[in-house]
Short mmCIF file of C-alpha atoms and ligand atoms in Angstrom, two decimals:
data_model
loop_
_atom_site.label_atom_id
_atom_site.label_comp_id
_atom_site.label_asym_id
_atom_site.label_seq_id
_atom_site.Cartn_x
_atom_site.Cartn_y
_atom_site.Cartn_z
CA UNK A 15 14.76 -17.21 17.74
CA UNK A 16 13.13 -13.81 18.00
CA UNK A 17 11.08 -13.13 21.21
CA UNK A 18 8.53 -10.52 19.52
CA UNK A 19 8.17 -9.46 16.17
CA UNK A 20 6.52 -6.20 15.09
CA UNK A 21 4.49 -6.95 12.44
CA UNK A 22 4.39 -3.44 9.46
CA UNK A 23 1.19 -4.26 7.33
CA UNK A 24 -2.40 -4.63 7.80
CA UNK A 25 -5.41 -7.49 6.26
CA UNK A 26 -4.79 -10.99 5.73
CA UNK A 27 -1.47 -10.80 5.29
CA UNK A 28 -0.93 -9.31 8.94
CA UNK A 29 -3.18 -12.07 10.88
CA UNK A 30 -1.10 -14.33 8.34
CA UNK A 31 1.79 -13.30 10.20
CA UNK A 32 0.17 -13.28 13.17
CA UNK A 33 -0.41 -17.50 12.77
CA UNK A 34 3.03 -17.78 11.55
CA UNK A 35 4.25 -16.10 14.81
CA UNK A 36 2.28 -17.95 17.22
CA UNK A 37 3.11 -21.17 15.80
CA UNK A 38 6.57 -20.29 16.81
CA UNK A 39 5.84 -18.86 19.72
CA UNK A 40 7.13 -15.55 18.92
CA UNK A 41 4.90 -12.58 20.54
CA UNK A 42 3.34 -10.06 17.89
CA UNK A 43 2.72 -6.08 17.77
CA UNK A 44 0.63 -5.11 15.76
CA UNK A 45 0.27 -1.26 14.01
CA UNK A 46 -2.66 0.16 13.06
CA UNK A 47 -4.28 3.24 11.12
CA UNK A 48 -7.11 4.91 12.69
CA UNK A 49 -9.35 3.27 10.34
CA UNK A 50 -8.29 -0.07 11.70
CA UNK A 51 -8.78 -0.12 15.11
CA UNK A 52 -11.31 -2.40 14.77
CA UNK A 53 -9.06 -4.39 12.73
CA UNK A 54 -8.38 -8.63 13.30
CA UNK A 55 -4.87 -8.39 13.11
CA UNK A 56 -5.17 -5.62 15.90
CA UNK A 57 -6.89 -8.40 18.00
CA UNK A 58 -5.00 -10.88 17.86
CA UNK A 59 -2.06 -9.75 18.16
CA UNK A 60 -0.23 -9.30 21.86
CA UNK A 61 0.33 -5.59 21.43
CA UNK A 62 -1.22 -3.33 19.78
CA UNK A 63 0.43 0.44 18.37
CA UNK A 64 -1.93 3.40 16.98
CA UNK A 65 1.07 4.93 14.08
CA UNK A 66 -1.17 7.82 12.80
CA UNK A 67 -4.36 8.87 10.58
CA UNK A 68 -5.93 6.57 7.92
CA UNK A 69 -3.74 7.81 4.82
CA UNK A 70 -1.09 5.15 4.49
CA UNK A 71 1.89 8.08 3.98
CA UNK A 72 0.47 9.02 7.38
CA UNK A 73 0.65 5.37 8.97
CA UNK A 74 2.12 2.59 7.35
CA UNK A 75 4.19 4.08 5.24
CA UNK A 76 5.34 6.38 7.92
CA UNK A 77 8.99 4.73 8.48
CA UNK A 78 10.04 6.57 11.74
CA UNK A 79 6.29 5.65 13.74
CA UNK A 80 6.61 2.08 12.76
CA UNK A 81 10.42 2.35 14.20
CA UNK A 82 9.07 3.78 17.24
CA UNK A 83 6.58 1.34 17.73
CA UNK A 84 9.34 -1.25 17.36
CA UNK A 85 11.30 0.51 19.92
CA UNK A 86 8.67 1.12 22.55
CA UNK A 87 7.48 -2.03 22.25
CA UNK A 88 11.24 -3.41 22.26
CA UNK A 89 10.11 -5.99 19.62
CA UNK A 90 13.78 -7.08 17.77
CA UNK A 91 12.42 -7.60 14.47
CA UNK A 92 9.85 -6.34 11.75
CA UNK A 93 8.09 -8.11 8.92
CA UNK A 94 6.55 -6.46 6.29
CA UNK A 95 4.39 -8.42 4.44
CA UNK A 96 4.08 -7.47 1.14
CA UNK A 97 2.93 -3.31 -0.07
CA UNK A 98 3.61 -0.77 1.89
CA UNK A 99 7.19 -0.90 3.48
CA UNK A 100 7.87 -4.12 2.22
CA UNK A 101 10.08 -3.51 -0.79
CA UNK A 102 11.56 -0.09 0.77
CA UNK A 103 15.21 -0.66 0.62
CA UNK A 104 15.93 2.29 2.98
CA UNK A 105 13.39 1.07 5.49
CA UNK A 106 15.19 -1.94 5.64
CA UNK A 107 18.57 0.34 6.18
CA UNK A 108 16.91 2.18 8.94
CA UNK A 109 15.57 -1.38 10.51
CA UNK A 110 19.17 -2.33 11.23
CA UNK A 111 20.84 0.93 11.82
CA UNK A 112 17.66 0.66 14.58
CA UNK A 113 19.49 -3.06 15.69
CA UNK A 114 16.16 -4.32 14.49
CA UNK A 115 16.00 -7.17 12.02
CA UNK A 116 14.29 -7.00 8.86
CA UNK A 117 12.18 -10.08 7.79
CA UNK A 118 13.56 -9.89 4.14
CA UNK A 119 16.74 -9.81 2.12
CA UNK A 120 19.39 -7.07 2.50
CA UNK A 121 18.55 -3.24 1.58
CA UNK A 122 21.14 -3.71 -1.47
CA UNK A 123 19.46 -6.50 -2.93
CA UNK A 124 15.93 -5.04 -2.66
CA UNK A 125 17.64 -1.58 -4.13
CA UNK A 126 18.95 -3.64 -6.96
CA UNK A 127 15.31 -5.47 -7.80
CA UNK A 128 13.34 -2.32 -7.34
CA UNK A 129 15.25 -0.40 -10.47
CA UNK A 130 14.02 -2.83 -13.05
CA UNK A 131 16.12 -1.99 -15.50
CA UNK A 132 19.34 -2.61 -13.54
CA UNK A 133 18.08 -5.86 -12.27
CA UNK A 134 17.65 -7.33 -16.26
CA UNK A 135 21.47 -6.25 -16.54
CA UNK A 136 22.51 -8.07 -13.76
CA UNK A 137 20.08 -10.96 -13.98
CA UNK A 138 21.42 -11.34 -17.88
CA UNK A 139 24.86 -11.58 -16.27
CA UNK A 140 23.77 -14.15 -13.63
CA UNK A 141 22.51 -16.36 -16.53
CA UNK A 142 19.17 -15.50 -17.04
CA UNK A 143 17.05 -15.13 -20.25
CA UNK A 144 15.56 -11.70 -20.01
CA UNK A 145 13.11 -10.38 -22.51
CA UNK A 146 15.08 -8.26 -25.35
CA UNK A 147 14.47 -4.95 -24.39
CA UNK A 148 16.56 -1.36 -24.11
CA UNK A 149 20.01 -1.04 -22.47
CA UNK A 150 19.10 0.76 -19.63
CA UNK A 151 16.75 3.74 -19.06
CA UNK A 152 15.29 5.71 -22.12
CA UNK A 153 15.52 9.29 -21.13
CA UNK A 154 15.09 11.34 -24.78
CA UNK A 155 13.27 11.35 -27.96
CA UNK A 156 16.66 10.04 -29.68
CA UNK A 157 17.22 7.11 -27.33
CA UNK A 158 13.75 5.80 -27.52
CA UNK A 159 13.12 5.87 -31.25
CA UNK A 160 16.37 3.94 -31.75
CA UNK A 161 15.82 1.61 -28.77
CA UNK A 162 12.24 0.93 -30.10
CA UNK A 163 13.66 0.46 -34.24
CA UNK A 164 16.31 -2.45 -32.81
CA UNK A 165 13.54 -3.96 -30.61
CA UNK A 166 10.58 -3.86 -32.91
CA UNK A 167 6.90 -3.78 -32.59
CA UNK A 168 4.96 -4.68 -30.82
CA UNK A 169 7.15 -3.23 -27.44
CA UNK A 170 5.99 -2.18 -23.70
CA UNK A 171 7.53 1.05 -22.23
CA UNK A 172 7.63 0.13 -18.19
CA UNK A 173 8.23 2.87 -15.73
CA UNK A 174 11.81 1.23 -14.07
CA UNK A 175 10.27 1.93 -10.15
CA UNK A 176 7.44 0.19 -11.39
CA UNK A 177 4.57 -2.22 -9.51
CA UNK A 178 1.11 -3.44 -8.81
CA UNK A 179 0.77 -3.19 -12.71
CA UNK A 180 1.29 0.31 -13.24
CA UNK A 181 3.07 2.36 -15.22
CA UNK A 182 2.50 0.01 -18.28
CA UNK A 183 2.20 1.14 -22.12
CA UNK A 184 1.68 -1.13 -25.30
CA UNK A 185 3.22 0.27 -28.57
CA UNK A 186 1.46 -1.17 -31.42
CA UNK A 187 3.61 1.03 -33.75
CA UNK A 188 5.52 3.52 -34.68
CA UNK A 189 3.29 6.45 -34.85
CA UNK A 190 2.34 5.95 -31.71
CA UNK A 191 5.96 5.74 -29.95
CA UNK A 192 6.38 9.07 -28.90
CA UNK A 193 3.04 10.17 -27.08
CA UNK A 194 3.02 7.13 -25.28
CA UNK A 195 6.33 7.43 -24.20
CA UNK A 196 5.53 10.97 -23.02
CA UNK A 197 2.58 9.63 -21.44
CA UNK A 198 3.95 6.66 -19.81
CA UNK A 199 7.02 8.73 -18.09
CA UNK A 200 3.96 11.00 -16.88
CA UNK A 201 2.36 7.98 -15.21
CA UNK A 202 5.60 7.07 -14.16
CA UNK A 203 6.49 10.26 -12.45
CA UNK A 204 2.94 10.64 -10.94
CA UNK A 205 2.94 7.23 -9.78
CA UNK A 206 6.55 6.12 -8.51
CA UNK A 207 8.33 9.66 -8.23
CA UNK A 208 10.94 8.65 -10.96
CA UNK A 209 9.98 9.30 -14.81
CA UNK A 210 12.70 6.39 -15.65
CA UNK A 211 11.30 4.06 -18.05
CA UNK A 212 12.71 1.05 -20.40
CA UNK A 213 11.29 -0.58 -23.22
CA UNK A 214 10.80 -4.20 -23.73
CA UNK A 215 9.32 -6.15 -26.53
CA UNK A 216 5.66 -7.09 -26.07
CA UNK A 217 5.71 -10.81 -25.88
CA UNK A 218 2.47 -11.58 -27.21
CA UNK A 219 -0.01 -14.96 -26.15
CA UNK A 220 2.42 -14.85 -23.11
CA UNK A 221 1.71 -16.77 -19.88
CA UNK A 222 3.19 -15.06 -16.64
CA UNK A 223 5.47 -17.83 -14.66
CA UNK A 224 6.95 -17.43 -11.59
CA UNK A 225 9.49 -19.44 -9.06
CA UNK A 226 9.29 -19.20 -5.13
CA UNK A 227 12.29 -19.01 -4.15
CA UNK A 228 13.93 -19.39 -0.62
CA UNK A 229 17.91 -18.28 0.18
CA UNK A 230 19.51 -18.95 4.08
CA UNK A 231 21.98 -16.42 5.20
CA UNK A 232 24.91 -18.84 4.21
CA UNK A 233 24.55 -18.96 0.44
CA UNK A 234 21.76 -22.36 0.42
CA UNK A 235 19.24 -21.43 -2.28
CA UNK A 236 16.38 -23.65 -3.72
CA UNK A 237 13.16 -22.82 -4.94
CA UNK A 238 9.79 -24.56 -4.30
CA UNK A 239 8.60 -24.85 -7.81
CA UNK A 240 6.48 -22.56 -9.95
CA UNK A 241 2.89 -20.87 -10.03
CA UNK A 242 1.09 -19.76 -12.99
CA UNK A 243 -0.35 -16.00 -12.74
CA UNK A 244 -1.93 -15.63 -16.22
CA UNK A 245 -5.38 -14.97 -15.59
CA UNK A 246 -4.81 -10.90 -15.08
CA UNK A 247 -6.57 -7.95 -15.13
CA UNK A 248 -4.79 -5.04 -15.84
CA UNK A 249 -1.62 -6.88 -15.40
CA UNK A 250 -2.48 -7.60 -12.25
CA UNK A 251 -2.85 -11.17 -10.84
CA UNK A 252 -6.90 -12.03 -10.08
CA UNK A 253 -6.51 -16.01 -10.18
CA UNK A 254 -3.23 -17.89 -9.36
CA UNK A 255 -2.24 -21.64 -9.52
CA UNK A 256 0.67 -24.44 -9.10
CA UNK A 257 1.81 -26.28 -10.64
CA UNK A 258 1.45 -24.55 -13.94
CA UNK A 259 -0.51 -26.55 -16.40
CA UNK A 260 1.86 -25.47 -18.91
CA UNK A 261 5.07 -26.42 -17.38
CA UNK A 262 6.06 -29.80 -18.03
CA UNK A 263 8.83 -31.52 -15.71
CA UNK A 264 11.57 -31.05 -18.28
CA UNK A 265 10.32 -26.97 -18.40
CA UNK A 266 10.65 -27.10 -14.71
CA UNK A 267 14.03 -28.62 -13.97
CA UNK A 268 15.44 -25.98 -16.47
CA UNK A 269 13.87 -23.06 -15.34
CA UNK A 270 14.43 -24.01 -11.76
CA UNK A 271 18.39 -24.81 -12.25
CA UNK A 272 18.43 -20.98 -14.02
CA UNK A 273 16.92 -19.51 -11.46
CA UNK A 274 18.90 -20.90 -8.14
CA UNK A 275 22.19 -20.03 -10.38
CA UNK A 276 21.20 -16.66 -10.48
CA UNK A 277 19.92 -16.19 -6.53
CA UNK A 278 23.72 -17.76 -5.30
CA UNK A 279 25.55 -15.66 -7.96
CA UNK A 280 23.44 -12.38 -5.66
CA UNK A 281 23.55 -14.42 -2.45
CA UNK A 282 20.28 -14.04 -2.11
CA UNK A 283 18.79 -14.44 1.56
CA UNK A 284 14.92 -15.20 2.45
CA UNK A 285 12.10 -15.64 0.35
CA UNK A 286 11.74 -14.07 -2.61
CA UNK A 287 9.80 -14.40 -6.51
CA UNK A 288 11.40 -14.54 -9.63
CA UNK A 289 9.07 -13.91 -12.79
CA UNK A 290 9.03 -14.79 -16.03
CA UNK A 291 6.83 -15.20 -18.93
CA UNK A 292 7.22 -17.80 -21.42
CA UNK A 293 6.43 -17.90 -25.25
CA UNK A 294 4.26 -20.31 -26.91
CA UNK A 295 7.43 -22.49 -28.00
CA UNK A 296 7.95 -22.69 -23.90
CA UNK A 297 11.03 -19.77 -24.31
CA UNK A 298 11.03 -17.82 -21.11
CA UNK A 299 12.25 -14.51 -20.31
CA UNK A 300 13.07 -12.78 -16.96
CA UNK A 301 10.50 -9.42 -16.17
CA UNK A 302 11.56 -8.89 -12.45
CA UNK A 303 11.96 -10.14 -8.89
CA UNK A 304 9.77 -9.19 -5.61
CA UNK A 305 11.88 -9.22 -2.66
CA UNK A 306 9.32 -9.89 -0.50
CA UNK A 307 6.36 -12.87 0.33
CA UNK A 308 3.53 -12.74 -2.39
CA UNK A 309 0.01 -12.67 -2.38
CA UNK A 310 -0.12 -15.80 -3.71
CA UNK A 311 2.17 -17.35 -1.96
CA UNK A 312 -0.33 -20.17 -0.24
CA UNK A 313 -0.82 -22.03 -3.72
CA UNK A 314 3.08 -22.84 -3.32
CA UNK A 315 2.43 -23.78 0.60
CA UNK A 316 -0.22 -26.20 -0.15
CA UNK A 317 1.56 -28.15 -2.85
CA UNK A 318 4.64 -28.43 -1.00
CA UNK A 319 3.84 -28.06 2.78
CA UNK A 320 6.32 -25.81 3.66
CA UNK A 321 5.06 -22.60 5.91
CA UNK A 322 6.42 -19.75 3.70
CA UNK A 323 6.23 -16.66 6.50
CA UNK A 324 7.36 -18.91 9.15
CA UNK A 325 10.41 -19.78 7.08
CA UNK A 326 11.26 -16.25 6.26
CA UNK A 327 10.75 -15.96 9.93
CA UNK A 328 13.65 -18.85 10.48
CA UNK A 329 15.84 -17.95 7.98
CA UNK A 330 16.40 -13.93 9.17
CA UNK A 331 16.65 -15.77 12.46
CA UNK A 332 19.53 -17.78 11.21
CA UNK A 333 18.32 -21.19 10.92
CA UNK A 334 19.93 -23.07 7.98
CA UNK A 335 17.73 -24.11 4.44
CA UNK A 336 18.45 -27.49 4.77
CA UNK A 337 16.59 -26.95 8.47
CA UNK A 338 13.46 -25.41 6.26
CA UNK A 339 13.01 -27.16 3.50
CA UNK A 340 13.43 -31.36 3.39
CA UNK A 341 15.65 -31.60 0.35
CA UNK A 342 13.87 -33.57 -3.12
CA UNK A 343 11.33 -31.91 -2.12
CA UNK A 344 8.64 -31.94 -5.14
CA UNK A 345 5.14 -30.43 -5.08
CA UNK A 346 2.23 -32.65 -5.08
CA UNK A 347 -1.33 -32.57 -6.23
CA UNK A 348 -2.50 -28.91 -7.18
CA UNK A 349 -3.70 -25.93 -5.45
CA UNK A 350 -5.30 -22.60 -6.70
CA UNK A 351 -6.17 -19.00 -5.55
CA UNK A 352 -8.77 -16.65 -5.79
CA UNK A 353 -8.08 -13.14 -5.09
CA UNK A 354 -11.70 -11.93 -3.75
CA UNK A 355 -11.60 -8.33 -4.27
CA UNK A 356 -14.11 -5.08 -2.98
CA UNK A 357 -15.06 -3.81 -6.04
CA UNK A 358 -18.12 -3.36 -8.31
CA UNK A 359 -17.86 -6.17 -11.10
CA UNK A 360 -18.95 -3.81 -13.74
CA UNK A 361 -16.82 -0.62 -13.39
CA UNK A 362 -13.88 -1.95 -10.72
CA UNK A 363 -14.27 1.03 -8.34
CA UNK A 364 -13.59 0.21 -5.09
CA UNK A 365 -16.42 -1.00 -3.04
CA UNK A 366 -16.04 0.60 0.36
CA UNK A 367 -18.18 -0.15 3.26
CA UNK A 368 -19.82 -2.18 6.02
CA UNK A 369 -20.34 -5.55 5.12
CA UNK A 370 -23.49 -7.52 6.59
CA UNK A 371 -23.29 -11.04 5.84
CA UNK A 372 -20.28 -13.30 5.49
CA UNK A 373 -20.10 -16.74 4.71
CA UNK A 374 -16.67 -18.43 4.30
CA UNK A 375 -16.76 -22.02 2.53
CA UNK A 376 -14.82 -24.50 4.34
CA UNK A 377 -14.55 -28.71 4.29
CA UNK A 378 -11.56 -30.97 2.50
CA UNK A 379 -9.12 -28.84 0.79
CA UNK A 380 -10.26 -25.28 1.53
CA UNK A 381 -8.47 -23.01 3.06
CA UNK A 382 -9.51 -18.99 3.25
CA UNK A 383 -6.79 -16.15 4.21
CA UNK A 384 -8.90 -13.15 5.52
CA UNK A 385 -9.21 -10.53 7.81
CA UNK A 386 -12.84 -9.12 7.73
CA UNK A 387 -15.62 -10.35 9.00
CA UNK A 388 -19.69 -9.73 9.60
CA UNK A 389 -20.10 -5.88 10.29
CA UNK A 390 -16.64 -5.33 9.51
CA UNK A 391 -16.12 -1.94 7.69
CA UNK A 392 -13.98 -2.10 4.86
CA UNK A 393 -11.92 0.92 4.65
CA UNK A 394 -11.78 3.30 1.38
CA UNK A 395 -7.69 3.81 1.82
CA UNK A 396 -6.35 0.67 0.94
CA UNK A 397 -6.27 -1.66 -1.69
CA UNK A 398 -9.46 -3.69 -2.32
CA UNK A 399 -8.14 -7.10 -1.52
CA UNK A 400 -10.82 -8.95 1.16
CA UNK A 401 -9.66 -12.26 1.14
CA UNK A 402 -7.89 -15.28 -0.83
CA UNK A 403 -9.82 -18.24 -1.79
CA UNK A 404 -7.91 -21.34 -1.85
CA UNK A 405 -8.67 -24.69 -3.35
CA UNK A 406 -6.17 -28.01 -3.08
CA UNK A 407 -7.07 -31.39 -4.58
CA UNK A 408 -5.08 -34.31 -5.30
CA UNK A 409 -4.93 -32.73 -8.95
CA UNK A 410 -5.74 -30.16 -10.89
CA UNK A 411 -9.70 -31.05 -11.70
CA UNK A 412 -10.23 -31.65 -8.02
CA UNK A 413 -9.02 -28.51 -6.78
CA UNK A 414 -11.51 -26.95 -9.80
CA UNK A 415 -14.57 -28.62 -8.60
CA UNK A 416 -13.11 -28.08 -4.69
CA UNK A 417 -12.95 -23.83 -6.18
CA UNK A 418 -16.35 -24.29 -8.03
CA UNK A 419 -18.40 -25.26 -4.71
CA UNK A 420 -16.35 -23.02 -2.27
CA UNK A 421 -17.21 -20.24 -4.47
CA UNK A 422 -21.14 -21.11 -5.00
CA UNK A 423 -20.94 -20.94 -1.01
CA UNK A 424 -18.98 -17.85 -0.57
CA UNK A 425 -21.13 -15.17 0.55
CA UNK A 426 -20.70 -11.60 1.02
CA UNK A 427 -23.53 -8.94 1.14
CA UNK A 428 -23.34 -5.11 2.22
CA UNK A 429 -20.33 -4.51 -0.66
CA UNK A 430 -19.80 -5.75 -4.37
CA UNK A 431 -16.97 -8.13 -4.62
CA UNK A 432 -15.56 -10.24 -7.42
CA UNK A 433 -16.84 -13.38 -6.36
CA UNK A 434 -19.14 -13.68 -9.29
CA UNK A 435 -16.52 -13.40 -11.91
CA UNK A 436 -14.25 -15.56 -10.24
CA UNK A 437 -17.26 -18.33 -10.60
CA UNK A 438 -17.44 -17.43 -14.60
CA UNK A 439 -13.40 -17.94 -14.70
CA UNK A 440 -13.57 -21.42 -12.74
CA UNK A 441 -16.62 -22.06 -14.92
CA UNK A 442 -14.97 -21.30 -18.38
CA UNK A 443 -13.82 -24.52 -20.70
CA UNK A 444 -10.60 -22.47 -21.81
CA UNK A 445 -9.72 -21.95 -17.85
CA UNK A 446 -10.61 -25.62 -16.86
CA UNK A 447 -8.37 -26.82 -20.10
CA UNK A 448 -5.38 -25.54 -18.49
CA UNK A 449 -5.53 -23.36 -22.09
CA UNK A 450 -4.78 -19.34 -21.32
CA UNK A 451 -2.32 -17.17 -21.60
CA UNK A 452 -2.09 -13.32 -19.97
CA UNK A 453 -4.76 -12.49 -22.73
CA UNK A 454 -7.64 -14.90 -21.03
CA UNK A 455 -9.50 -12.02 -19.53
CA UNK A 456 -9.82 -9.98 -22.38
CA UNK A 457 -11.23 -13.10 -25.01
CA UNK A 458 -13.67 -13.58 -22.09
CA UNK A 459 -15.10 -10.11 -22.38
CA UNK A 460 -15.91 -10.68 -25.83
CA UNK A 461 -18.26 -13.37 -24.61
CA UNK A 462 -20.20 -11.43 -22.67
CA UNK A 463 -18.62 -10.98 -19.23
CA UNK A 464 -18.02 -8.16 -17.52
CA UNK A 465 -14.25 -8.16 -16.58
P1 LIG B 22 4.54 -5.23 -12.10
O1 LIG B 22 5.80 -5.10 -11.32
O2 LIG B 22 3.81 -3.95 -12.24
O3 LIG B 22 3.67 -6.37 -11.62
P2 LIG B 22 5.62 -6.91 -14.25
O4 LIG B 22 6.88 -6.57 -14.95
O5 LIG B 22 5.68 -8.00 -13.23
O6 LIG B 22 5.00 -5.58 -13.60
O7 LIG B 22 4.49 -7.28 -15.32
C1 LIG B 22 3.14 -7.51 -14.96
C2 LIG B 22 2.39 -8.15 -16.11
O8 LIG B 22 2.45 -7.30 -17.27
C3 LIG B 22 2.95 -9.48 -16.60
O9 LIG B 22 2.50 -10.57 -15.83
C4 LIG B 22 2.44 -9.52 -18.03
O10 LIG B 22 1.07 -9.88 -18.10
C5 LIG B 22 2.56 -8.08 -18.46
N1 LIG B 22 3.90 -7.83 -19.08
C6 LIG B 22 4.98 -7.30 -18.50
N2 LIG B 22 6.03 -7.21 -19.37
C7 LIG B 22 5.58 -7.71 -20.53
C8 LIG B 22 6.17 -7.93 -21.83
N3 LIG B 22 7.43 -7.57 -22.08
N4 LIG B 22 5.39 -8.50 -22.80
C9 LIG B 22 4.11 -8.87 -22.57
N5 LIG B 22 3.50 -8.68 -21.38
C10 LIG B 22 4.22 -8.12 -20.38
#
């Protein structure tokens, strides 16, 4: 096992790793931005490292002063949590050149998920149903008119590099092909460096499933079930959940059996997420794979009881699956997330700041992933996340009602956060039906809520 483990991130997911470590007994460095000094994950960590001004290119991002704080601090492995550095194939080059080992899978195997394009190729030849989409990269007028006339409407161009819900375009129809495709290899430049995009068709009244799945270094693969994402905004994830209401155990055994095929046919190692999103018959269709943990990641830990971060911990330390994870293991009861974000309900700007008062719900069932705190100042640099809300009850009503009081006794005053929409989502009958799809957010506007 490792004897200190440098730890490349910042927020909850950083103290996350922090608890992971300890429980292990692993010692912890911690890096930190000059807006973070004051930061939780700085104190509790054993060591602490000062990488460089607030702007992430400047500190976490900056690949040779987290390698130096690894080295001076002669820690012999780095996790990265999720952002940042965490799906940065060459980072993870440089980690081992460094004889440092990277908490994640190997550099080819995030290289090959990060190029979204080239991971539907080989994902279709490891057996899995991928959305119909373009053979590759559309680079010219010609290619994408006669990509988009076999796909048909409605299609999504998607910037290949892309994440976090960005570089995403809806083509209703035809007239509309060309400036958006213009416009989305803009974003795509702008926003990822690379104006590579694909086109997929738009799979309408969609819900977004995904499978945790876990690898050893000795080709042992299983996954830990699914978690439903639908409830988006902007594409991106606000509420999370698992099981999926939607997925019945037939769904599930299929899905699942797909899914390890694929991870042993790329021998993949550590924990990883493989996403699809399945049609109203209950089709589902590949998007992509993140290489790393997820946000979401404790809905899956408190339905199955298995310690996600400490297992990627075990598993780039060489301990064996069957070690990890009790085999038959099957989720139980039902466990969902809310992701509490800074931000002004009405317009979503970022809602920097000190905060005053901060009440975290706690009792049966509730568990709260954080880093902030009363007087804490939240930082304008990074992304608006403040902490993840998370309700488990025997079933799925339980762990609503268990969500519907922690959030009437979550309180956080001195910055706007989304704590009052997430109350309107727990509160709607559609939500607590189990009945939504990736379009909830946007029929709920129509009633009246600002989302
Ligand atoms: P990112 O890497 O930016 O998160 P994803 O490919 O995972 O992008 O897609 C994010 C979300 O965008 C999905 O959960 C879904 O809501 C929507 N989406 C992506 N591809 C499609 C598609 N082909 N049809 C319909 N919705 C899509």
């Amino acid at each position: 096992m490792f004897d200190k483990i440098l730890i490349a991130n910042r927020g909850e997911i950083a103290l996350r790793i922090v608890y992971a470590c300890k429980e292990l007994g692993i010692k912890t460095v911690a890096v930190y931005s000059e807006a973070d000094r004051n930061a939780l994950h700085v104190r509790f960590a054993d060591e602490a490292v000062c990488i460089g001004p607030p702007h992430s290119s400047e500190s976490y991002l900056n690949i040779p002063h987290v390698i130096s704080a690894a080295e001076v601090t002669s820690a012999d492995a780095i996790h990265p949590g999720y952002g940042f550095l965490a799906e940065n194939a060459n980072f993870a080059e440089v980690c081992e050149t460094s004889g440092i080992t990277f908490i994640g899978p190997s550099p080819e195997v995030i290289r090959l998920m990060g190029e979204k394009d080239r991971a539907r190729r080989e994902m279709t030849a490891a057996g899995l149903p991928v959305v119909p989409g373009s053979d590759g990269i559309v680079g010219t007028e010609a290619e994408v008119r006669s990509a988009a006339s076999d796909i048909g409407y409605p299609l999504m161009i998607k910037a290949a590099a892309g994440g976090g819900g960005k570089g995403m375009r809806v083509v209703g129809k035809e007239s509309e092909l060309l400036a958006q495709f213009s416009t989305a290899q803009n974003e795509a430049r702008l926003a990822f460096g690379s104006p590579d995009v694909y086109i997929e068709k738009y799979v309408t009244r969609s819900r977004h499933i995904e499978f945790q799945v876990l690898g050893d270094k000795y080709g042992q693969v299983t996954h830990l079930g699914e978690r439903e994402c639908s409830v988006q905004r902007r594409h991106q994830k606000i509420v999370e959940e698992s099981p999926s209401p939607a997925v019945t155990e037939e769904i599930r055994k299929t899905m699942g059996d797909v899914v390890i095929k694929a991870m042993s046919a790329i021998g993949y190692s550590n924990a990883g997420t493989v996403e699809f999103l399945m049609d109203e018959e209950g089709k589902f269709y590949f998007i992509e794979m993140n290489t790393r943990i997820q946000v979401e990641h404790p809905v899956t830990e408190m339905v199955t009881d298995v310690d996600l971060v400490k297992a990627q911990i075990q598993i780039a330390a060489g301990e064996r699956l069957e070690s990890i994870v009790p085999p038959g293991l099957r989720q139980r009861g039902h466990a969902i997330e809310c992701r509490i974000v800074a931000e002004d309900p009405e317009t979503f700007q970022p809602s920097a700041g000190r905060i005053s008062v901060f009440h975290i719900p706690g009792g049966t069932g509730v568990r709260v992933d954080t880093a902030v705190y009363a007087e804490a100042v939240i930082p304008p640099y990074y992304d608006s996340l403040i902490a993840k809300l998370i309700t488990r009850g025997k079933d799925r009503p339980e762990a609503i009602a268990r969500m519907t009081r922690a959030l009437e006794m979550f309180v956080v005053e001195g910055i706007q956060t989304s704590v009052s929409t997430h109350r309107k989502i727990l509160a709607d009958p559609d939500f607590q039906a189990g009945r939504y799809d990736t379009h909830f957010m946007e029929r709920f506007r129509r009633t009246g809520v600002p989302v």
